[in-house]
One Martini backbone bead per residue (centre of mass of N, CA, C, O) as a GRO file, in nm:
protein
  466
    1MET     BB    1  29.674  -8.929  -3.045
    2ILE     BB    2  29.728  -8.675  -3.216
    3ARG     BB    3  29.539  -8.736  -3.438
    4ARG     BB    4  29.271  -8.782  -3.244
    5LYS     BB    5  29.255  -8.453  -3.224
    6ALA     BB    6  29.240  -8.358  -3.494
    7ILE     BB    7  28.992  -8.505  -3.573
    8LEU     BB    8  28.809  -8.349  -3.341
    9SER     BB    9  28.895  -8.048  -3.436
   10ILE     BB   10  28.746  -8.093  -3.722
   11VAL     BB   11  28.466  -8.194  -3.630
   12ILE     BB   12  28.365  -7.947  -3.425
   13ALA     BB   13  28.392  -7.726  -3.691
   14GLY     BB   14  28.173  -7.865  -3.831
   15VAL     BB   15  27.941  -7.794  -3.645
   16ILE     BB   16  27.956  -7.529  -3.639
   17GLY     BB   17  27.936  -7.417  -3.882
   18ALA     BB   18  27.653  -7.576  -3.918
   19GLY     BB   19  27.507  -7.384  -3.724
   20LEU     BB   20  27.545  -7.160  -3.884
   21LEU     BB   21  27.434  -7.167  -4.144
   22TRP     BB   22  27.158  -7.239  -4.019
   23TRP     BB   23  27.120  -6.985  -3.879
   24GLY     BB   24  27.139  -6.767  -4.144
   25ARG     BB   25  26.919  -6.922  -4.282
   26SER     BB   26  26.776  -6.843  -4.087
   27GLY     BB   27  26.612  -6.580  -3.946
   28ALA     BB   28  26.798  -6.486  -3.714
   29PHE     BB   29  26.978  -6.331  -3.843
   30ARG     BB   30  26.773  -6.088  -4.006
   31SER     BB   31  26.644  -6.032  -3.719
   32LEU     BB   32  26.881  -5.811  -3.685
   33PRO     BB   33  26.972  -5.538  -3.579
   34GLU     BB   34  27.018  -5.219  -3.839
   35VAL     BB   35  27.337  -5.073  -3.915
   36ASP     BB   36  27.535  -4.797  -3.911
   37GLY     BB   37  27.836  -4.750  -4.012
   38VAL     BB   38  28.150  -4.559  -3.898
   39ARG     BB   39  28.429  -4.388  -3.897
   40ALA     BB   40  28.706  -4.282  -3.729
   41ARG     BB   41  28.833  -3.968  -3.819
   42ARG     BB   42  29.050  -3.763  -3.923
   43GLY     BB   43  29.019  -3.389  -3.914
   44THR     BB   44  28.875  -3.095  -4.011
   45LEU     BB   45  28.712  -2.856  -3.764
   46GLU     BB   46  28.405  -2.664  -3.882
   47VAL     BB   47  28.295  -2.379  -3.713
   48ALA     BB   48  27.983  -2.229  -3.816
   49LEU     BB   49  27.809  -1.927  -3.931
   50PRO     BB   50  27.482  -1.944  -4.122
   51VAL     BB   51  27.403  -1.716  -4.404
   52THR     BB   52  27.275  -1.482  -4.553
   53GLY     BB   53  27.325  -1.273  -4.911
   54THR     BB   54  27.483  -1.072  -5.116
   55PHE     BB   55  27.667  -1.000  -5.443
   56GLU     BB   56  27.887  -0.790  -5.501
   57THR     BB   57  27.984  -0.487  -5.708
   58VAL     BB   58  28.167  -0.260  -5.909
   59SER     BB   59  28.041  -0.021  -6.096
   60SER     BB   60  28.116   0.212  -6.442
   61ILE     BB   61  28.032   0.454  -6.583
   62LEU     BB   62  28.138   0.592  -6.863
   63SER     BB   63  28.299   0.903  -7.022
   64PHE     BB   64  28.345   1.178  -7.180
   65GLU     BB   65  28.503   1.517  -7.162
   66PRO     BB   66  28.526   1.600  -7.400
   67PRO     BB   67  28.390   1.670  -7.763
   68GLY     BB   68  28.278   1.479  -7.985
   69ARG     BB   69  28.407   1.157  -8.202
   70LEU     BB   70  28.350   0.839  -8.228
   71GLY     BB   71  28.593   0.624  -8.311
   72ARG     BB   72  28.646   0.370  -8.094
   73VAL     BB   73  28.595   0.038  -7.987
   74THR     BB   74  28.770  -0.212  -7.852
   75VAL     BB   75  28.528  -0.388  -7.706
   76ARG     BB   76  28.319  -0.650  -7.589
   77GLU     BB   77  28.075  -0.768  -7.416
   78GLY     BB   78  28.228  -0.975  -7.152
   79GLN     BB   79  28.517  -0.871  -7.149
   80ALA     BB   80  28.770  -0.845  -7.034
   81VAL     BB   81  28.981  -0.658  -6.793
   82ARG     BB   82  29.218  -0.429  -6.733
   83ARG     BB   83  29.383  -0.198  -6.575
   84GLY     BB   84  29.468   0.018  -6.857
   85ASP     BB   85  29.299  -0.038  -7.064
   86LEU     BB   86  29.147   0.004  -7.377
   87LEU     BB   87  28.823   0.112  -7.512
   88ALA     BB   88  28.820   0.379  -7.621
   89SER     BB   89  28.763   0.660  -7.912
   90LEU     BB   90  28.841   0.963  -8.003
   91ASP     BB   91  28.901   1.147  -8.294
   92ALA     BB   92  29.192   1.257  -8.319
   93VAL     BB   93  29.255   1.462  -8.498
   94ASP     BB   94  29.224   1.689  -8.348
   95LEU     BB   95  29.363   1.666  -8.073
   96GLN     BB   96  29.654   1.662  -8.239
   97ALA     BB   97  29.638   1.960  -8.372
   98LEU     BB   98  29.647   2.103  -8.085
   99VAL     BB   99  29.890   1.985  -7.967
  100ASP     BB  100  30.075   2.081  -8.190
  101GLN     BB  101  30.032   2.373  -8.138
  102ALA     BB  102  30.105   2.379  -7.849
  103GLU     BB  103  30.412   2.302  -7.892
  104ALA     BB  104  30.464   2.463  -8.049
  105ALA     BB  105  30.475   2.742  -7.890
  106GLY     BB  106  30.610   2.642  -7.633
  107ARG     BB  107  30.883   2.650  -7.828
  108ALA     BB  108  30.902   2.937  -7.904
  109ALA     BB  109  30.878   3.061  -7.599
  110THR     BB  110  31.153   2.951  -7.519
  111SER     BB  111  31.337   3.081  -7.721
  112ASP     BB  112  31.283   3.352  -7.631
  113ALA     BB  113  31.374   3.328  -7.345
  114SER     BB  114  31.674   3.267  -7.419
  115ARG     BB  115  31.739   3.491  -7.554
  116ALA     BB  116  31.697   3.703  -7.299
  117ARG     BB  117  31.892   3.604  -7.124
  118ALA     BB  118  32.137   3.645  -7.300
  119ALA     BB  119  32.045   3.972  -7.321
  120VAL     BB  120  32.154   4.014  -6.992
  121GLU     BB  121  32.451   3.912  -7.022
  122THR     BB  122  32.516   4.132  -7.225
  123ALA     BB  123  32.453   4.359  -7.039
  124ARG     BB  124  32.641   4.296  -6.825
  125GLN     BB  125  32.909   4.314  -6.955
  126GLN     BB  126  32.852   4.631  -7.048
  127ALA     BB  127  32.846   4.719  -6.735
  128ALA     BB  128  33.122   4.653  -6.662
  129GLN     BB  129  33.270   4.816  -6.852
  130ALA     BB  130  33.142   5.100  -6.830
  131GLU     BB  131  33.242   5.083  -6.463
  132ALA     BB  132  33.578   5.075  -6.584
  133ALA     BB  133  33.573   5.335  -6.754
  134TYR     BB  134  33.515   5.514  -6.511
  135HIS     BB  135  33.683   5.408  -6.303
  136ALA     BB  136  33.969   5.540  -6.479
  137ALA     BB  137  33.807   5.852  -6.568
  138GLN     BB  138  33.890   5.912  -6.216
  139ALA     BB  139  34.160   5.885  -6.212
  140GLN     BB  140  34.286   6.051  -6.431
  141LEU     BB  141  34.190   6.300  -6.301
  142ALA     BB  142  34.300   6.274  -6.003
  143GLN     BB  143  34.583   6.313  -6.133
  144LEU     BB  144  34.604   6.574  -6.271
  145ARG     BB  145  34.526   6.739  -6.005
  146ALA     BB  146  34.772   6.661  -5.828
  147GLY     BB  147  35.007   6.615  -5.985
  148PRO     BB  148  35.347   6.521  -5.953
  149ARG     BB  149  35.589   6.378  -5.825
  150ALA     BB  150  35.877   6.318  -5.709
  151SER     BB  151  35.937   6.011  -5.801
  152GLU     BB  152  35.881   6.089  -6.106
  153LEU     BB  153  36.105   6.341  -6.148
  154ARG     BB  154  36.357   6.128  -6.103
  155GLN     BB  155  36.298   5.941  -6.312
  156ALA     BB  156  36.279   6.160  -6.551
  157ASP     BB  157  36.583   6.222  -6.536
  158ALA     BB  158  36.713   5.924  -6.555
  159ALA     BB  159  36.593   5.907  -6.829
  160VAL     BB  160  36.794   6.154  -6.941
  161GLU     BB  161  37.025   6.070  -6.903
  162SER     BB  162  37.065   5.829  -7.000
  163ALA     BB  163  36.966   5.897  -7.319
  164SER     BB  164  37.227   6.127  -7.304
  165SER     BB  165  37.427   5.869  -7.297
  166ALA     BB  166  37.307   5.712  -7.578
  167ARG     BB  167  37.355   5.982  -7.757
  168ASP     BB  168  37.683   5.992  -7.716
  169GLN     BB  169  37.803   5.730  -7.818
  170ALA     BB  170  37.638   5.719  -8.111
  171ARG     BB  171  37.830   5.993  -8.134
  172ARG     BB  172  38.128   5.831  -8.134
  173SER     BB  173  38.075   5.614  -8.338
  174LEU     BB  174  38.020   5.749  -8.568
  175GLU     BB  175  38.253   5.906  -8.616
  176VAL     BB  176  38.455   5.659  -8.617
  177GLN     BB  177  38.323   5.562  -8.883
  178GLU     BB  178  38.355   5.812  -9.078
  179ARG     BB  179  38.703   5.740  -9.027
  180LEU     BB  180  38.700   5.432  -9.194
  181TYR     BB  181  38.549   5.508  -9.476
  182ARG     BB  182  38.751   5.728  -9.576
  183GLU     BB  183  38.975   5.485  -9.516
  184GLY     BB  184  38.833   5.224  -9.650
  185ALA     BB  185  38.771   5.019  -9.409
  186ILE     BB  186  38.448   5.039  -9.454
  187SER     BB  187  38.152   5.006  -9.515
  188GLN     BB  188  37.798   5.150  -9.617
  189THR     BB  189  37.673   4.988  -9.448
  190GLN     BB  190  37.815   5.044  -9.164
  191LEU     BB  191  37.755   5.358  -9.132
  192ASP     BB  192  37.468   5.328  -9.160
  193ALA     BB  193  37.384   5.201  -8.876
  194ALA     BB  194  37.575   5.394  -8.696
  195ARG     BB  195  37.369   5.611  -8.784
  196ALA     BB  196  37.103   5.494  -8.726
  197GLN     BB  197  37.142   5.466  -8.405
  198TYR     BB  198  37.168   5.756  -8.351
  199GLN     BB  199  36.890   5.842  -8.387
  200SER     BB  200  36.746   5.683  -8.200
  201ALA     BB  201  36.884   5.821  -7.937
  202ASP     BB  202  36.783   6.081  -8.004
  203ALA     BB  203  36.493   6.020  -8.002
  204ALA     BB  204  36.467   5.928  -7.749
  205TYR     BB  205  36.552   6.191  -7.588
  206ARG     BB  206  36.393   6.356  -7.646
  207GLN     BB  207  36.133   6.247  -7.565
  208VAL     BB  208  36.221   6.232  -7.244
  209LEU     BB  209  36.248   6.549  -7.253
  210ALA     BB  210  35.959   6.616  -7.288
  211GLN     BB  211  35.838   6.431  -7.041
  212ARG     BB  212  35.987   6.621  -6.822
  213ASP     BB  213  35.860   6.882  -6.906
  214ALA     BB  214  35.567   6.823  -6.859
  215LEU     BB  215  35.561   6.732  -6.565
  216ARG     BB  216  35.678   6.998  -6.439
  217ALA     BB  217  35.443   7.187  -6.579
  218GLY     BB  218  35.212   7.040  -6.531
  219SER     BB  219  34.872   7.053  -6.518
  220ARG     BB  220  34.646   7.189  -6.771
  221PRO     BB  221  34.321   7.265  -6.766
  222GLU     BB  222  34.245   7.159  -7.070
  223ALA     BB  223  34.306   6.840  -6.911
  224ILE     BB  224  34.067   6.850  -6.680
  225THR     BB  225  33.830   6.939  -6.872
  226ILE     BB  226  33.849   6.663  -7.032
  227ALA     BB  227  33.866   6.450  -6.794
  228GLN     BB  228  33.575   6.550  -6.703
  229GLU     BB  229  33.401   6.458  -6.949
  230GLN     BB  230  33.487   6.155  -6.950
  231VAL     BB  231  33.370   6.104  -6.664
  232ARG     BB  232  33.037   6.185  -6.759
  233GLN     BB  233  33.045   6.005  -6.989
  234ALA     BB  234  33.088   5.702  -6.840
  235GLU     BB  235  32.861   5.766  -6.658
  236ALA     BB  236  32.619   5.751  -6.843
  237SER     BB  237  32.701   5.521  -6.969
  238TRP     BB  238  32.653   5.329  -6.758
  239ARG     BB  239  32.350   5.382  -6.668
  240ALA     BB  240  32.266   5.278  -6.969
  241ALA     BB  241  32.395   4.973  -6.899
  242LEU     BB  242  32.175   4.927  -6.653
  243ALA     BB  243  31.888   4.991  -6.770
  244ASN     BB  244  31.948   4.740  -7.000
  245VAL     BB  245  31.922   4.550  -6.778
  246ARG     BB  246  31.647   4.552  -6.713
  247GLN     BB  247  31.520   4.538  -6.944
  248SER     BB  248  31.635   4.235  -6.969
  249GLN     BB  249  31.439   4.126  -6.733
  250ALA     BB  250  31.196   4.172  -6.816
  251LEU     BB  251  31.188   4.017  -7.077
  252VAL     BB  252  31.239   3.764  -6.933
  253ALA     BB  253  30.969   3.765  -6.733
  254SER     BB  254  30.804   3.795  -7.013
  255ALA     BB  255  30.915   3.514  -7.140
  256GLN     BB  256  30.826   3.305  -6.917
  257ALA     BB  257  30.585   3.320  -6.885
  258HIS     BB  258  30.496   3.278  -7.159
  259ALA     BB  259  30.610   3.011  -7.158
  260GLU     BB  260  30.425   2.882  -6.925
  261GLN     BB  261  30.192   2.903  -7.062
  262ALA     BB  262  30.249   2.732  -7.314
  263ALA     BB  263  30.305   2.481  -7.127
  264ALA     BB  264  29.991   2.500  -7.019
  265ALA     BB  265  29.882   2.474  -7.320
  266ALA     BB  266  29.983   2.170  -7.396
  267ARG     BB  267  29.883   2.036  -7.130
  268THR     BB  268  29.595   2.086  -7.196
  269ALA     BB  269  29.627   1.912  -7.483
  270ARG     BB  270  29.723   1.650  -7.363
  271ALA     BB  271  29.483   1.602  -7.139
  272ARG     BB  272  29.273   1.602  -7.381
  273ALA     BB  273  29.371   1.355  -7.524
  274ALA     BB  274  29.331   1.187  -7.315
  275GLN     BB  275  29.062   1.200  -7.248
  276GLY     BB  276  29.028   1.020  -7.575
  277HIS     BB  277  29.033   0.812  -7.364
  278LEU     BB  278  28.889   0.511  -7.279
  279ARG     BB  279  28.993   0.330  -6.908
  280ALA     BB  280  29.038   0.113  -6.753
  281PRO     BB  281  28.958   0.166  -6.360
  282PHE     BB  282  28.934  -0.185  -6.349
  283GLU     BB  283  28.911  -0.505  -6.292
  284GLY     BB  284  28.700  -0.687  -6.567
  285PHE     BB  285  28.394  -0.622  -6.680
  286VAL     BB  286  28.183  -0.572  -6.987
  287GLY     BB  287  27.891  -0.483  -6.956
  288ARG     BB  288  27.832  -0.243  -7.133
  289ILE     BB  289  27.713  -0.108  -7.492
  290TYR     BB  290  27.564   0.217  -7.602
  291LEU     BB  291  27.783   0.288  -7.824
  292HIS     BB  292  27.954   0.412  -8.170
  293ALA     BB  293  28.096   0.455  -8.412
  294GLY     BB  294  28.023   0.810  -8.470
  295ALA     BB  295  27.893   0.868  -8.195
  296ALA     BB  296  27.827   1.149  -8.004
  297VAL     BB  297  28.001   1.330  -7.747
  298GLY     BB  298  28.011   1.371  -7.373
  299PRO     BB  299  27.953   1.489  -7.118
  300GLY     BB  300  27.760   1.209  -6.944
  301VAL     BB  301  27.780   1.069  -7.202
  302PRO     BB  302  27.713   0.708  -7.231
  303VAL     BB  303  27.937   0.425  -7.345
  304LEU     BB  304  28.013   0.219  -7.100
  305SER     BB  305  28.053  -0.052  -6.883
  306ILE     BB  306  28.248  -0.163  -6.566
  307VAL     BB  307  28.294  -0.447  -6.393
  308SER     BB  308  28.435  -0.610  -6.078
  309ALA     BB  309  28.623  -0.895  -6.046
  310SER     BB  310  28.576  -0.809  -5.763
  311GLY     BB  311  28.390  -0.864  -5.440
  312TRP     BB  312  28.108  -0.889  -5.207
  313VAL     BB  313  27.955  -0.940  -4.905
  314THR     BB  314  27.591  -0.865  -4.756
  315ALA     BB  315  27.513  -0.957  -4.419
  316ASP     BB  316  27.260  -1.098  -4.206
  317VAL     BB  317  27.257  -1.097  -3.900
  318ASP     BB  318  27.168  -1.211  -3.558
  319GLU     BB  319  27.169  -1.054  -3.317
  320SER     BB  320  27.217  -1.336  -3.162
  321ASP     BB  321  27.530  -1.369  -3.331
  322ILE     BB  322  27.698  -1.089  -3.363
  323GLY     BB  323  27.923  -1.172  -3.131
  324ARG     BB  324  28.051  -1.435  -3.367
  325ALA     BB  325  28.145  -1.174  -3.519
  326ARG     BB  326  28.479  -1.087  -3.675
  327ILE     BB  327  28.734  -0.916  -3.755
  328GLY     BB  328  28.882  -1.130  -3.974
  329GLN     BB  329  28.683  -1.359  -4.057
  330VAL     BB  330  28.611  -1.603  -4.202
  331ALA     BB  331  28.482  -1.690  -4.511
  332ARG     BB  332  28.240  -1.863  -4.712
  333THR     BB  333  28.088  -1.884  -5.059
  334THR     BB  334  27.780  -1.998  -5.202
  335ALA     BB  335  27.585  -2.105  -5.489
  336ASP     BB  336  27.325  -2.232  -5.637
  337ALA     BB  337  27.409  -2.115  -5.931
  338TYR     BB  338  27.722  -2.193  -5.825
  339PRO     BB  339  27.850  -2.467  -5.844
  340GLY     BB  340  28.139  -2.524  -5.704
  341VAL     BB  341  28.150  -2.249  -5.582
  342VAL     BB  342  28.416  -2.115  -5.367
  343LEU     BB  343  28.438  -1.841  -5.165
  344THR     BB  344  28.694  -1.631  -5.010
  345GLY     BB  345  28.675  -1.466  -4.673
  346ARG     BB  346  28.639  -1.139  -4.517
  347VAL     BB  347  28.596  -0.955  -4.287
  348THR     BB  348  28.520  -0.605  -4.240
  349GLU     BB  349  28.240  -0.562  -4.155
  350ILE     BB  350  28.022  -0.387  -3.862
  351ALA     BB  351  27.749  -0.258  -3.799
  352ARG     BB  352  27.642  -0.002  -3.561
  353GLN     BB  353  27.336  -0.142  -3.627
  354VAL     BB  354  27.042  -0.217  -3.629
  355ASP     BB  355  26.795  -0.391  -3.780
  356ILE     BB  356  26.406  -0.321  -3.798
  357LYS     BB  357  26.193  -0.553  -3.916
  358VAL     BB  358  25.967  -0.789  -3.953
  359GLY     BB  359  26.072  -0.997  -3.721
  360THR     BB  360  26.364  -0.877  -3.739
  361ARG     BB  361  26.701  -0.869  -3.589
  362THR     BB  362  26.978  -0.710  -3.794
  363VAL     BB  363  27.339  -0.740  -3.904
  364ARG     BB  364  27.589  -0.598  -4.111
  365VAL     BB  365  27.796  -0.811  -4.323
  366ARG     BB  366  28.100  -0.790  -4.437
  367VAL     BB  367  28.268  -0.926  -4.714
  368ASP     BB  368  28.582  -0.986  -4.870
  369VAL     BB  369  28.689  -1.129  -5.168
  370ALA     BB  370  28.918  -1.325  -5.291
  371GLY     BB  371  28.957  -1.237  -5.606
  372ARG     BB  372  28.803  -1.378  -5.848
  373ALA     BB  373  28.482  -1.349  -5.971
  374GLU     BB  374  28.186  -1.534  -6.116
  375MET     BB  375  27.987  -1.364  -6.030
  376ARG     BB  376  27.697  -1.176  -5.989
  377ALA     BB  377  27.527  -0.926  -5.937
  378GLY     BB  378  27.262  -1.027  -5.679
  379THR     BB  379  27.379  -1.299  -5.541
  380SER     BB  380  27.214  -1.563  -5.366
  381VAL     BB  381  27.411  -1.601  -5.060
  382ASP     BB  382  27.589  -1.873  -4.910
  383VAL     BB  383  27.745  -1.829  -4.550
  384ASP     BB  384  28.029  -1.887  -4.391
  385LEU     BB  385  28.111  -1.819  -4.028
  386ILE     BB  386  28.447  -1.891  -3.899
  387LEU     BB  387  28.486  -1.978  -3.549
  388GLN     BB  388  28.619  -2.276  -3.597
  389THR     BB  389  28.964  -2.454  -3.593
  390VAL     BB  390  29.018  -2.809  -3.603
  391PRO     BB  391  29.289  -2.971  -3.619
  392ASP     BB  392  29.331  -3.321  -3.617
  393ALA     BB  393  29.071  -3.444  -3.565
  394LEU     BB  394  28.856  -3.653  -3.425
  395LEU     BB  395  28.562  -3.763  -3.622
  396ALA     BB  396  28.189  -3.792  -3.560
  397PRO     BB  397  27.902  -3.809  -3.614
  398LEU     BB  398  27.652  -3.732  -3.470
  399GLU     BB  399  27.449  -3.971  -3.478
  400ALA     BB  400  27.683  -4.132  -3.308
  401VAL     BB  401  27.608  -3.934  -3.050
  402ILE     BB  402  27.495  -3.996  -2.734
  403ALA     BB  403  27.306  -3.762  -2.498
  404ALA     BB  404  27.276  -3.658  -2.182
  405GLU     BB  405  27.190  -3.452  -1.973
  406ASN     BB  406  27.405  -3.417  -1.793
  407GLY     BB  407  27.664  -3.418  -2.092
  408ASP     BB  408  27.702  -3.695  -2.124
  409ALA     BB  409  27.869  -3.917  -2.349
  410HIS     BB  410  27.822  -4.186  -2.637
  411VAL     BB  411  27.916  -4.503  -2.797
  412TYR     BB  412  27.877  -4.783  -3.047
  413VAL     BB  413  28.073  -5.044  -3.118
  414ILE     BB  414  28.184  -5.240  -3.377
  415ASP     BB  415  28.220  -5.578  -3.289
  416ALA     BB  416  28.188  -5.817  -3.448
  417GLY     BB  417  27.886  -5.751  -3.410
  418ILE     BB  418  27.925  -5.568  -3.152
  419LEU     BB  419  27.800  -5.400  -2.916
  420ARG     BB  420  27.998  -5.117  -2.751
  421ARG     BB  421  28.011  -4.936  -2.504
  422ARG     BB  422  28.097  -4.584  -2.516
  423ALA     BB  423  28.304  -4.341  -2.336
  424VAL     BB  424  28.288  -4.004  -2.391
  425VAL     BB  425  28.489  -3.713  -2.528
  426VAL     BB  426  28.373  -3.382  -2.628
  427GLY     BB  427  28.392  -3.139  -2.855
  428ALA     BB  428  28.364  -2.982  -3.110
  429ALA     BB  429  28.075  -2.841  -3.351
  430ASN     BB  430  27.874  -2.948  -3.623
  431ASP     BB  431  27.656  -3.035  -3.791
  432VAL     BB  432  27.780  -3.294  -3.924
  433ASP     BB  433  28.041  -3.308  -3.664
  434MET     BB  434  28.257  -3.457  -3.355
  435SER     BB  435  28.445  -3.426  -3.176
  436ILE     BB  436  28.720  -3.648  -3.014
  437VAL     BB  437  28.892  -3.683  -2.760
  438ARG     BB  438  28.749  -3.959  -2.583
  439GLY     BB  439  28.702  -4.331  -2.639
  440VAL     BB  440  28.826  -4.304  -2.937
  441ARG     BB  441  28.979  -4.484  -3.228
  442GLU     BB  442  29.107  -4.464  -3.529
  443GLY     BB  443  28.874  -4.694  -3.735
  444GLU     BB  444  28.647  -4.740  -3.600
  445VAL     BB  445  28.335  -4.835  -3.543
  446LEU     BB  446  27.991  -4.669  -3.560
  447ALA     BB  447  27.717  -4.666  -3.452
  448ILE     BB  448  27.381  -4.578  -3.690
  449ALA     BB  449  27.051  -4.506  -3.493
  450ASP     BB  450  26.853  -4.580  -3.282
  451PRO     BB  451  26.900  -4.556  -2.944
  452ALA     BB  452  26.647  -4.725  -2.820
  453VAL     BB  453  26.805  -5.019  -2.986
  454LEU     BB  454  27.029  -5.004  -2.831
  455ARG     BB  455  27.308  -5.181  -2.712
  456ASP     BB  456  27.513  -5.371  -2.495
  457GLY     BB  457  27.610  -5.615  -2.647
  458GLN     BB  458  27.467  -5.628  -2.910
  459ARG     BB  459  27.344  -5.784  -3.217
  460VAL     BB  460  27.455  -5.707  -3.545
  461ARG     BB  461  27.342  -5.559  -3.869
  462VAL     BB  462  27.577  -5.414  -4.107
  463ARG     BB  463  27.483  -5.227  -4.376
  464SER     BB  464  27.689  -4.989  -4.351
  465LYS     BB  465  27.983  -4.846  -4.490
  466ARG     BB  466  28.200  -4.539  -4.437
   0.00000   0.00000   0.00000
């Protein structure tokens, strides 16, 4: 029984297969409507406002400030340069000679100023010594005028008594030594020592006695006169020393001013020497070289030009669309002249006025391009101002989505060669794709054809799949 059922199934399958083969070989299959199939896919949807514009760069024509003769040009036209790169130099011989001369004068002036400051210090020390001598002379004069004090007299009497006692003791000792010498008990040397000790004690006594007598006699008029003259001389010396200090300080100020002038002259010479080199003011490319080594140059004489490596785009946005542009908005720039080159940037300026031309009303927008740009200044470009970015969106081609007048939308999903009408909820769209919010699954194949020939349940032949 089971075997009979299996045989029957095989027969039925064969009949069906033969029927399909006949149908396919007949014109029936070939007469089915043809559609293109596109799979719904995940991706990022960007909605952009397309505008046209012009790519622009910074261009700078460079020349030397000091006049001279062009020594060398170190770059060639079209060469890439970085900011600060050496481009050209004047003949450096004359410029370096001026620098060396100015620096030597500056060193000499600085040395003169140092010596002047040292002279001031010496003059101050001399003035301090003269002042001390003046005060000492005044003190001596005052002491002479005041005469001796009672305490000084008592000290002088005590010194005389002490010296007299020492002399008497030395005399007695000498008498003893003389007797012993006569008796042969001591040598001549010992006797001489006793005599020397007595003589020293006698001299000391006479000295302190004279000092006491002079102290008791008081200051003589001639001594006071001499002391007064010494005070006047000391004061004159002090005043002269102070005048010397002031004169030395004036010399320091003059020497310092001269040193500063010399230093300024050296800085000027170095600055002029630095101006004898042309360096790239920014990163970019050498545009044109106007002069070569040996040419006479000076202020305003063009030597070469530099074009910036980075740039910006100026685009004209229609007045009706300007509300969709905003500062900081991402923009992508392309140009027919540079296939495959895409420059990314951001909107940095939006003009405050409308440019009115024949038949147009536009607003100027600036887009600063990030990084180096390979485009030449003046290139016509197409700019997409990115209005909206939808990440991980389910995307379908615009041709696959059929919209009704009431805002509803639907697609036709191809299921085993049969169209299935599917209502969908759509989101953002650009010129190519539309995001499907609900109604379609990723990977499903959507039909693209004339909507007038599509209907639910219709069998179709898929011409191509994407």
